[in-house]
PDB file of C-alpha atoms in Angstrom:
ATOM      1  CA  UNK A 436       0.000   0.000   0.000  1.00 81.00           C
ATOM      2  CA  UNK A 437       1.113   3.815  -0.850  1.00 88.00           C
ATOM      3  CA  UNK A 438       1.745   5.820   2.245  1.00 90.00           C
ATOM      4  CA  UNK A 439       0.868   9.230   1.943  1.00 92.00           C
ATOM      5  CA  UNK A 440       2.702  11.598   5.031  1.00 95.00           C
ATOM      6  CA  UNK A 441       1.668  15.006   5.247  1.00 97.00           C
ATOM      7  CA  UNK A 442       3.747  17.438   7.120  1.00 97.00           C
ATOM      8  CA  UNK A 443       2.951  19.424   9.571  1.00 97.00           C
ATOM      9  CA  UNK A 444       0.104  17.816  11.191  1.00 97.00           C
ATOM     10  CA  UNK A 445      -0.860  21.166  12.452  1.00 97.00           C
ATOM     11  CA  UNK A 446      -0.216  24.698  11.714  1.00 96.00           C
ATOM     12  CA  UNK A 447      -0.448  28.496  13.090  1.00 97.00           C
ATOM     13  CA  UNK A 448       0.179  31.063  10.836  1.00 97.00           C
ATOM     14  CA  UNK A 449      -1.515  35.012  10.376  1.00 97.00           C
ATOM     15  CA  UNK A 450      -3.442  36.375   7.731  1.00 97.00           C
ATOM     16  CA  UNK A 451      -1.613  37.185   5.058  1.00 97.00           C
ATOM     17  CA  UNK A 452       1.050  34.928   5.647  1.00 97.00           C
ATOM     18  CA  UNK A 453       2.225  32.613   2.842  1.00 98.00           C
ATOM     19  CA  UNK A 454       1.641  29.001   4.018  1.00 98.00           C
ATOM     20  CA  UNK A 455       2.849  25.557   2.690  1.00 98.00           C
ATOM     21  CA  UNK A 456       2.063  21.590   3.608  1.00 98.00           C
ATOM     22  CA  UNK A 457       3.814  19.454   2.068  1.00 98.00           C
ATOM     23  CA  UNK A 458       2.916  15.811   1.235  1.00 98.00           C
ATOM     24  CA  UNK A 459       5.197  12.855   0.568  1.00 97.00           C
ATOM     25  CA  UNK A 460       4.474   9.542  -1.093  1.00 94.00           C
ATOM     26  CA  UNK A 461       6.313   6.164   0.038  1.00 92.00           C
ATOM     27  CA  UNK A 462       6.691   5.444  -3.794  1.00 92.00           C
ATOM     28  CA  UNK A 463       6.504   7.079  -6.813  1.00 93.00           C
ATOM     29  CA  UNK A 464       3.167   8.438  -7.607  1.00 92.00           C
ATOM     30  CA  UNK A 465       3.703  10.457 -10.605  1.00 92.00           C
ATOM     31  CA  UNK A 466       1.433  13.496 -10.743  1.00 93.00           C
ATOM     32  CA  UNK A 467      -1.490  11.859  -9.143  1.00 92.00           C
ATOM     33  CA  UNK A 468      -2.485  13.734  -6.159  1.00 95.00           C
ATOM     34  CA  UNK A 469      -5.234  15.941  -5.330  1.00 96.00           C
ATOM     35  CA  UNK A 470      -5.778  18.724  -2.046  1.00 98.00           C
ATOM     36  CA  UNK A 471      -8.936  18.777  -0.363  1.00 98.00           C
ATOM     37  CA  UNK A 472     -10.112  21.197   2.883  1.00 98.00           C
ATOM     38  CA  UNK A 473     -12.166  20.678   5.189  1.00 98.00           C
ATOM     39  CA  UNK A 474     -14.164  23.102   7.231  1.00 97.00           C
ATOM     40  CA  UNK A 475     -15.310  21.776  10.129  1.00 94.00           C
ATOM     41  CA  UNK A 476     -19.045  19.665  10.539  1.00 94.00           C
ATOM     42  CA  UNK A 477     -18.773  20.106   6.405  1.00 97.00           C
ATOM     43  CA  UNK A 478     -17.455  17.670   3.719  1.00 98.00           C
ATOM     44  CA  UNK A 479     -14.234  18.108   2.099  1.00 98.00           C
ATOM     45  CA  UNK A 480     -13.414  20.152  -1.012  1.00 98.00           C
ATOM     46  CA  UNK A 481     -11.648  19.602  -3.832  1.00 97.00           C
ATOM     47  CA  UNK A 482      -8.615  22.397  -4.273  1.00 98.00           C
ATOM     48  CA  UNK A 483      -6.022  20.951  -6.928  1.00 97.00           C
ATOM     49  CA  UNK A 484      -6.415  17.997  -8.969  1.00 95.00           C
ATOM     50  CA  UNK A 485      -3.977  15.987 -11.045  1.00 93.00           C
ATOM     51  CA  UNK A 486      -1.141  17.973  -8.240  1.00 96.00           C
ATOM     52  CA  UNK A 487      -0.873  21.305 -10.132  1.00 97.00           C
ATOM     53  CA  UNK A 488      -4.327  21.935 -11.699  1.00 96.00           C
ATOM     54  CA  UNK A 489      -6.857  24.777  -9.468  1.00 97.00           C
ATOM     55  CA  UNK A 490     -10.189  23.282  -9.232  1.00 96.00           C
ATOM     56  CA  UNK A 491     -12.704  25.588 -11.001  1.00 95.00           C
ATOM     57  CA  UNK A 492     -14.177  28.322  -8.712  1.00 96.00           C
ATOM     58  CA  UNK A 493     -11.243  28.429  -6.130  1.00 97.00           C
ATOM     59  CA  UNK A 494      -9.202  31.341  -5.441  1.00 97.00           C
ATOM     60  CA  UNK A 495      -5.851  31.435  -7.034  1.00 97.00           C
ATOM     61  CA  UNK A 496      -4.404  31.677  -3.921  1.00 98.00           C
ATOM     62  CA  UNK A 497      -4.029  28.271  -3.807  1.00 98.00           C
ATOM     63  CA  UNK A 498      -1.871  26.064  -5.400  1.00 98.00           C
ATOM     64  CA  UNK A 499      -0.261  22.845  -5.866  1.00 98.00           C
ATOM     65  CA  UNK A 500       3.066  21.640  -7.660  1.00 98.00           C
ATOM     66  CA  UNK A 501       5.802  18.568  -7.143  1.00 98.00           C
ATOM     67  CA  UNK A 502       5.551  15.118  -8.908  1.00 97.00           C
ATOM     68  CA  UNK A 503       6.769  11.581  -7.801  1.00 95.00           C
ATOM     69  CA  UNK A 504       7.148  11.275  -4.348  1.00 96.00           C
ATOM     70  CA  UNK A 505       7.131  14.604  -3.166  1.00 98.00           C
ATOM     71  CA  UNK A 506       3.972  17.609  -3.439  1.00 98.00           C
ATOM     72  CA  UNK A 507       3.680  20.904  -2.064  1.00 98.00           C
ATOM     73  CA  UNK A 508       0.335  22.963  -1.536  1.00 98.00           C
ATOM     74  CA  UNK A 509       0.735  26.371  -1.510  1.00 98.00           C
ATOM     75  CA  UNK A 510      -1.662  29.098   0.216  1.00 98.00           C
ATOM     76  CA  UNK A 511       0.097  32.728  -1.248  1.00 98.00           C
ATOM     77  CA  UNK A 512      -1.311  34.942   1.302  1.00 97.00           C
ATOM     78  CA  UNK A 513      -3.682  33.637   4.135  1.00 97.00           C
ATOM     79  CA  UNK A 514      -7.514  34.276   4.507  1.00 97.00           C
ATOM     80  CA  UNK A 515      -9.126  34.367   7.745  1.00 96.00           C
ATOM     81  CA  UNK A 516     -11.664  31.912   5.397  1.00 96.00           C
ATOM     82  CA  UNK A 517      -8.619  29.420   4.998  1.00 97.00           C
ATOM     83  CA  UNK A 518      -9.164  27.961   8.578  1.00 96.00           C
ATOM     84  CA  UNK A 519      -9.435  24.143   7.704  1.00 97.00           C
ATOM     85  CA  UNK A 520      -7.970  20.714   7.656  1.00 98.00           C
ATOM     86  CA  UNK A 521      -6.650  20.260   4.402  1.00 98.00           C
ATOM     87  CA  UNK A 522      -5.342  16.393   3.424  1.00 98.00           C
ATOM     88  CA  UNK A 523      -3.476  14.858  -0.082  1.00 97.00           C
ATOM     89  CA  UNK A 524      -5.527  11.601  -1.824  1.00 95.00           C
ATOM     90  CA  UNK A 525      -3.455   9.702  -4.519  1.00 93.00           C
ATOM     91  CA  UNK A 526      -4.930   7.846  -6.649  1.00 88.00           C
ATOM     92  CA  UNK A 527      -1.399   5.807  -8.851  1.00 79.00           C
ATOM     93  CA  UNK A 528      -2.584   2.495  -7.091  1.00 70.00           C
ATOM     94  CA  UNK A 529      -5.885   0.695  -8.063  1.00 70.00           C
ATOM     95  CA  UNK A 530      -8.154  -0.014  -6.334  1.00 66.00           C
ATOM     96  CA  UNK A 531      -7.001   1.875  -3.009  1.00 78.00           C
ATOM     97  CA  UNK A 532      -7.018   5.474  -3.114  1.00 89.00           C
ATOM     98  CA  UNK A 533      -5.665   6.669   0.083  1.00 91.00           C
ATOM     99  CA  UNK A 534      -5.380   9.953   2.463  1.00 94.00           C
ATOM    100  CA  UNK A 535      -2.834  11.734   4.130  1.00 95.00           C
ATOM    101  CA  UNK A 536      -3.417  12.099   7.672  1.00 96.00           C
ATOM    102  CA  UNK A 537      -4.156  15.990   6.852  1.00 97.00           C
ATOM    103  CA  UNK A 538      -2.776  19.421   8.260  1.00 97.00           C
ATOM    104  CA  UNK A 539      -5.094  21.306  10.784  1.00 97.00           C
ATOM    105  CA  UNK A 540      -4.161  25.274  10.206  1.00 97.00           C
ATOM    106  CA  UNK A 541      -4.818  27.302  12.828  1.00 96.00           C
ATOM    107  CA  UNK A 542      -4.778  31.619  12.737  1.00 92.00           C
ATOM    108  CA  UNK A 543      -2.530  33.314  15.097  1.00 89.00           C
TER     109      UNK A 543
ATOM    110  CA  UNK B1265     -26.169  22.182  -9.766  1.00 91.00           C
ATOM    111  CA  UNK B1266     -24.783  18.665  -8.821  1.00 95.00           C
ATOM    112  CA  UNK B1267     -26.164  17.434  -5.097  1.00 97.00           C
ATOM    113  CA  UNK B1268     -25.789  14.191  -3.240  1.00 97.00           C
ATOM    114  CA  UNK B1269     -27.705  13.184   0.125  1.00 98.00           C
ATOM    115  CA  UNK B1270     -26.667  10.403   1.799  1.00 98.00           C
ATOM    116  CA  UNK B1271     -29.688   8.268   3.688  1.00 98.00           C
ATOM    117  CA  UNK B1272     -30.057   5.654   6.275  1.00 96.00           C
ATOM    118  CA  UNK B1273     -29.773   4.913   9.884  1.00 96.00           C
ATOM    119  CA  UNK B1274     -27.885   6.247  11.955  1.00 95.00           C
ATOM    120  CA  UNK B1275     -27.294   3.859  14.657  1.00 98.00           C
ATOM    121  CA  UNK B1276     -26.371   0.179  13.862  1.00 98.00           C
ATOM    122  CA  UNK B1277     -25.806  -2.949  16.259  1.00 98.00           C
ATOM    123  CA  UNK B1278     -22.282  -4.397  16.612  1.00 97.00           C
ATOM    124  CA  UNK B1279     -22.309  -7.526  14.121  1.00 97.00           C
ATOM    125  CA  UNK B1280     -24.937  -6.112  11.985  1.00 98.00           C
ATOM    126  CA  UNK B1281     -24.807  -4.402   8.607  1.00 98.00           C
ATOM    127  CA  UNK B1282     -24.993  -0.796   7.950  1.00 98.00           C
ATOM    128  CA  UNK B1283     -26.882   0.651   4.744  1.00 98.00           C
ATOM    129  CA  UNK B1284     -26.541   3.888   3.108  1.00 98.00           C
ATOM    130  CA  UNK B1285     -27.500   5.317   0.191  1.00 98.00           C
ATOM    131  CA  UNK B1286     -27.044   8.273  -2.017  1.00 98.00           C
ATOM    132  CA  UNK B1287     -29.269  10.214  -3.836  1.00 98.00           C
ATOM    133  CA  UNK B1288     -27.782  12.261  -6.689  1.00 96.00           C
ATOM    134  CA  UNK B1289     -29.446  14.976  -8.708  1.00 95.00           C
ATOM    135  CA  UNK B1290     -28.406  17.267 -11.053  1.00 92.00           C
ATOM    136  CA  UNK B1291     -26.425  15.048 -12.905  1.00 89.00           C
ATOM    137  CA  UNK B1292     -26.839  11.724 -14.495  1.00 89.00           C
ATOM    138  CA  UNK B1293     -25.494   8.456 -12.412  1.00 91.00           C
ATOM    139  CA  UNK B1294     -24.955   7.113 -15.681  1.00 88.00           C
ATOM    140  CA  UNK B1295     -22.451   9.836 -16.742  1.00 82.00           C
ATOM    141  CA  UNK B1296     -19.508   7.609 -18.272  1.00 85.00           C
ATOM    142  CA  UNK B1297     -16.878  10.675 -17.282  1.00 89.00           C
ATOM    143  CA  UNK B1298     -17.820   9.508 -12.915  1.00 93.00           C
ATOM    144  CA  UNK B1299     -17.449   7.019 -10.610  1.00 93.00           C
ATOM    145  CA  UNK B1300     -19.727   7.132  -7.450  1.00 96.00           C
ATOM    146  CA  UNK B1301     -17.856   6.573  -4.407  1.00 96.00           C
ATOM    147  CA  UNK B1302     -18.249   6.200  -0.709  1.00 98.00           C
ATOM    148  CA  UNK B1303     -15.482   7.977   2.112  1.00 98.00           C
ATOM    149  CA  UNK B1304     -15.662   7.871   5.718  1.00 98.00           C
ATOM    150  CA  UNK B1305     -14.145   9.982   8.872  1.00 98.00           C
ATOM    151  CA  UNK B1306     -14.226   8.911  12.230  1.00 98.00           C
ATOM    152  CA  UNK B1307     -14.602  11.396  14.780  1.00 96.00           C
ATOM    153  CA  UNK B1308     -11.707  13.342  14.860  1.00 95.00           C
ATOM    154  CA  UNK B1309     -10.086  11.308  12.484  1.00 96.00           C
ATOM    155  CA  UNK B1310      -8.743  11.045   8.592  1.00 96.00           C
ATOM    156  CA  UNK B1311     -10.477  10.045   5.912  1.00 97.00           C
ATOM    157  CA  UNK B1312     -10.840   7.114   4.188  1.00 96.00           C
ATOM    158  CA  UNK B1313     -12.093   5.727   0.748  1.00 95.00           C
ATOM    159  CA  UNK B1314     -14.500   2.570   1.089  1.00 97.00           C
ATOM    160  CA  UNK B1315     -14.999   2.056  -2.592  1.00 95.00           C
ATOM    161  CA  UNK B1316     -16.821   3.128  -5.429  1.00 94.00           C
ATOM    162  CA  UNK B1317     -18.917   2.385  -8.567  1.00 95.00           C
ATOM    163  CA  UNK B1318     -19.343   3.128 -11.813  1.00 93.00           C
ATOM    164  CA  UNK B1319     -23.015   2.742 -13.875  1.00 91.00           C
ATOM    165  CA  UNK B1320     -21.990  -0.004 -15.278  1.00 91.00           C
ATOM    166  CA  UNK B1321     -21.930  -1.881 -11.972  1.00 91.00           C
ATOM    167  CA  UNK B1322     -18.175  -2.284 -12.004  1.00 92.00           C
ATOM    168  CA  UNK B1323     -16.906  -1.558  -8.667  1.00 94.00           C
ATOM    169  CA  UNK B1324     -13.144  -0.864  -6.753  1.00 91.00           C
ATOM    170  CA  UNK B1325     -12.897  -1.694  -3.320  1.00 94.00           C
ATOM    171  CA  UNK B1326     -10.336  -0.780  -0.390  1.00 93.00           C
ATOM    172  CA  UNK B1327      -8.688  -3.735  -0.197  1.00 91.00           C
ATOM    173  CA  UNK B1328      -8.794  -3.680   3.877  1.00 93.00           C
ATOM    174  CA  UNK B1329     -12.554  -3.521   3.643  1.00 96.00           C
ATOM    175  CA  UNK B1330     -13.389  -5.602   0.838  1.00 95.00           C
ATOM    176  CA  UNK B1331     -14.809  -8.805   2.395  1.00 97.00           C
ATOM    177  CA  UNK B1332     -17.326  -6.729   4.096  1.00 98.00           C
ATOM    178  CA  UNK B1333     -18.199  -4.383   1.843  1.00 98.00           C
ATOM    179  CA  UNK B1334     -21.345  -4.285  -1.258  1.00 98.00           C
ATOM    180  CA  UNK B1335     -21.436  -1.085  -3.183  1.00 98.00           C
ATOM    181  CA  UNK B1336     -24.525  -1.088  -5.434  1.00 97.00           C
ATOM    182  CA  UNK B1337     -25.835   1.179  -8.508  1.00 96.00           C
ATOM    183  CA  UNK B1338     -30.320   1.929  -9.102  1.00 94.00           C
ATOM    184  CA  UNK B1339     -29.807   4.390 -12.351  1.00 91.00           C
ATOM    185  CA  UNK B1340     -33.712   3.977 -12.091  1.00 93.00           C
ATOM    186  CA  UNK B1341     -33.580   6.021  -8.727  1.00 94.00           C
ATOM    187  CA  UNK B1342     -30.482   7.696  -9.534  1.00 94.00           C
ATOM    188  CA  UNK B1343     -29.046   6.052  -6.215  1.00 96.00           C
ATOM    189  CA  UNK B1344     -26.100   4.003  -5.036  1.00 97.00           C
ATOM    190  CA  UNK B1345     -25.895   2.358  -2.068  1.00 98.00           C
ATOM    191  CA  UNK B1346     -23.729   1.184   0.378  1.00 98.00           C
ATOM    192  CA  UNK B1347     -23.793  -1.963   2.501  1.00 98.00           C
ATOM    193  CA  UNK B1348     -20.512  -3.168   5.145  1.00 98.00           C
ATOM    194  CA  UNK B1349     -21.446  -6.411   6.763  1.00 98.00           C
ATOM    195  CA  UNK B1350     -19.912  -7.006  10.413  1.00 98.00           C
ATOM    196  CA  UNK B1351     -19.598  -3.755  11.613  1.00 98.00           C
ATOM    197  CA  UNK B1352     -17.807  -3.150  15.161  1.00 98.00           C
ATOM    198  CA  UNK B1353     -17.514   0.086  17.433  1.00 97.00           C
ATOM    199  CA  UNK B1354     -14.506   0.916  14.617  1.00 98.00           C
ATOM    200  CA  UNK B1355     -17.396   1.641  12.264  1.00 98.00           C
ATOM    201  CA  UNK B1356     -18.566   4.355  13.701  1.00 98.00           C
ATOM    202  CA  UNK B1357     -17.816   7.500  11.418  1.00 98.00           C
ATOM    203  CA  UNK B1358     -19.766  10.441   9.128  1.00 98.00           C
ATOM    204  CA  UNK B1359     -20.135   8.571   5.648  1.00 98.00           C
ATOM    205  CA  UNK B1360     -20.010  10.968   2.871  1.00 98.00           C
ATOM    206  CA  UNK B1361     -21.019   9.847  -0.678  1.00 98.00           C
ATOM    207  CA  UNK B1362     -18.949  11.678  -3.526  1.00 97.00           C
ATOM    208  CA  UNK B1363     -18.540  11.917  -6.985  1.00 96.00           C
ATOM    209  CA  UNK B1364     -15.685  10.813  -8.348  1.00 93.00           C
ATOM    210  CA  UNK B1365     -13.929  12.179 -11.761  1.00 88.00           C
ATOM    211  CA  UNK B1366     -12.536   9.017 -14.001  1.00 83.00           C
ATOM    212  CA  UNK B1367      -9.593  11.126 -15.403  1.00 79.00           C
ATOM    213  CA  UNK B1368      -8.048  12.486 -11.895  1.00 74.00           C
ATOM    214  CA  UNK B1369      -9.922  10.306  -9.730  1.00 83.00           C
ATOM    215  CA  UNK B1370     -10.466  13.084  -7.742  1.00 91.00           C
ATOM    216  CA  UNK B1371     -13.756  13.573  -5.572  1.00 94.00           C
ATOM    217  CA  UNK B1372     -15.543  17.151  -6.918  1.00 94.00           C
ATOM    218  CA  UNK B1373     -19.133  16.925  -5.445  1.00 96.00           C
ATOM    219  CA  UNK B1374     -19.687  15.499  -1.619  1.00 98.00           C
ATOM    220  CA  UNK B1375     -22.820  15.155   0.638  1.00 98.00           C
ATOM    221  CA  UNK B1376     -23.053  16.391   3.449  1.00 97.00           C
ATOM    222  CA  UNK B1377     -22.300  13.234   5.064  1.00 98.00           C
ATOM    223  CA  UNK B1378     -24.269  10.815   7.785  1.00 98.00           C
ATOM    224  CA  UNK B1379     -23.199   9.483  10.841  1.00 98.00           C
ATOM    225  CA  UNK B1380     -23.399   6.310  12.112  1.00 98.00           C
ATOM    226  CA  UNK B1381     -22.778   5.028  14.998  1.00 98.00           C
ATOM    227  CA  UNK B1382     -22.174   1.327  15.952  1.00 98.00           C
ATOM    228  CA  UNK B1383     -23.329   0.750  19.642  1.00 96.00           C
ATOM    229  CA  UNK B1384     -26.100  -1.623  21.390  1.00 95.00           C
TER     230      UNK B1384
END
């Protein structure tokens, strides 16, 4: 089974602040990873698809890059909005698409 | 606009089987570009994928669920359901139904997810 590891498990940072979770894969994965977040009591939402691609409708503040084992999500400058648990899904191995554990971030 | 509502009790007996199902409008279950799929998060915890379907009736399980779990497609009703056999206290979680893109296999519309809780 892929391992996904997400790092940090939790985060404080202040509006405005640029903030990044990064998100590594025990193999290689190619491109296939997608962000979620998740406010809480409400179902996740999809962010970046296919690692690098915005999801239509969400703010280009957000972003996603890397390949292989190793993935990066990107917030540019933080939104008091932004408060969520955001987690990495790969999908390279059928049939088990698996989660990282996520990243809670927190505001200052 | 694309919905899904999940449906079903929401308190099961250990040993017993726990049924779901998900009602999807605003789009057609037999839309060859999705999968349906099921996810679940117990409290305070990650997520994870149980499996989904496509309208053909082929399905993709988690492979550490599989022997318990039935995932099940009514195009009639524009529903798919979901069945896990055996259930324990470990069961307990919010299920969320999802749609599920074939090309990214990424998960673009969710309910708004039931919980269930396993307990005598």
């Amino acid at each position: 089974d892929i391992q996904m590891t997400q790092s940090p498990s939790s985060l404080s940072a202040s509006v405005g602040d640029r903030v990044t979770i990064t998100c590594q894969a025990s193999q290689d994965i190619s491109h296939y990873l997608n962000w979620y977040q998740q406010k809480p009591g409400k179902a996740p939402k999809l962010l970046i698809y296919d690692a690098s691609n915005l999801e239509t409708g969400v703010p280009s503040r957000f972003s996603g890059s890397g390949s292989g084992t190793d993935f990066t999500f990107t917030i540019s400058s933080l939104q008091p909005e932004d408060i969520a648990t955001y987690y990495c899904q790969q999908y390279d191995t059928l049939p088990s698409y698996t989660f990282g554990q996520g990243t809670k971030l927190e505001i200052e | 606009q694309v919905q899904l509502q999940e449906s079903g009790p929401g308190l099961v007996k250990p040993s017993e089987t726990l049924s779901l199902t998900c009602t999807v409008s605003g789009d057609s279950i037999s839309s060859g570009s999705y999968y349906w799929g099921w996810i679940r998060q117990p409290p305070g915890k990650g997520l994870e994928w149980i499996g989904s379907i496509y309208y053909s009736g082929s399905t993709h399980y988690n492979p550490s669920l599989k022997s318990r779990v039935t995932i099940s497609v009514d195009m009639s009703k524009s529903q798919f359901s979901l069945k896990l056999s055996s259930v324990t206290a470990a069961d307990t979680a919010v299920y969320y139904c999802a749609r599920q893109w074939v090309g990214a296999v990424s998960f673009d519309y969710w309910g708004q997810g039931a919980l269930v809780t396993v307990s005598s």
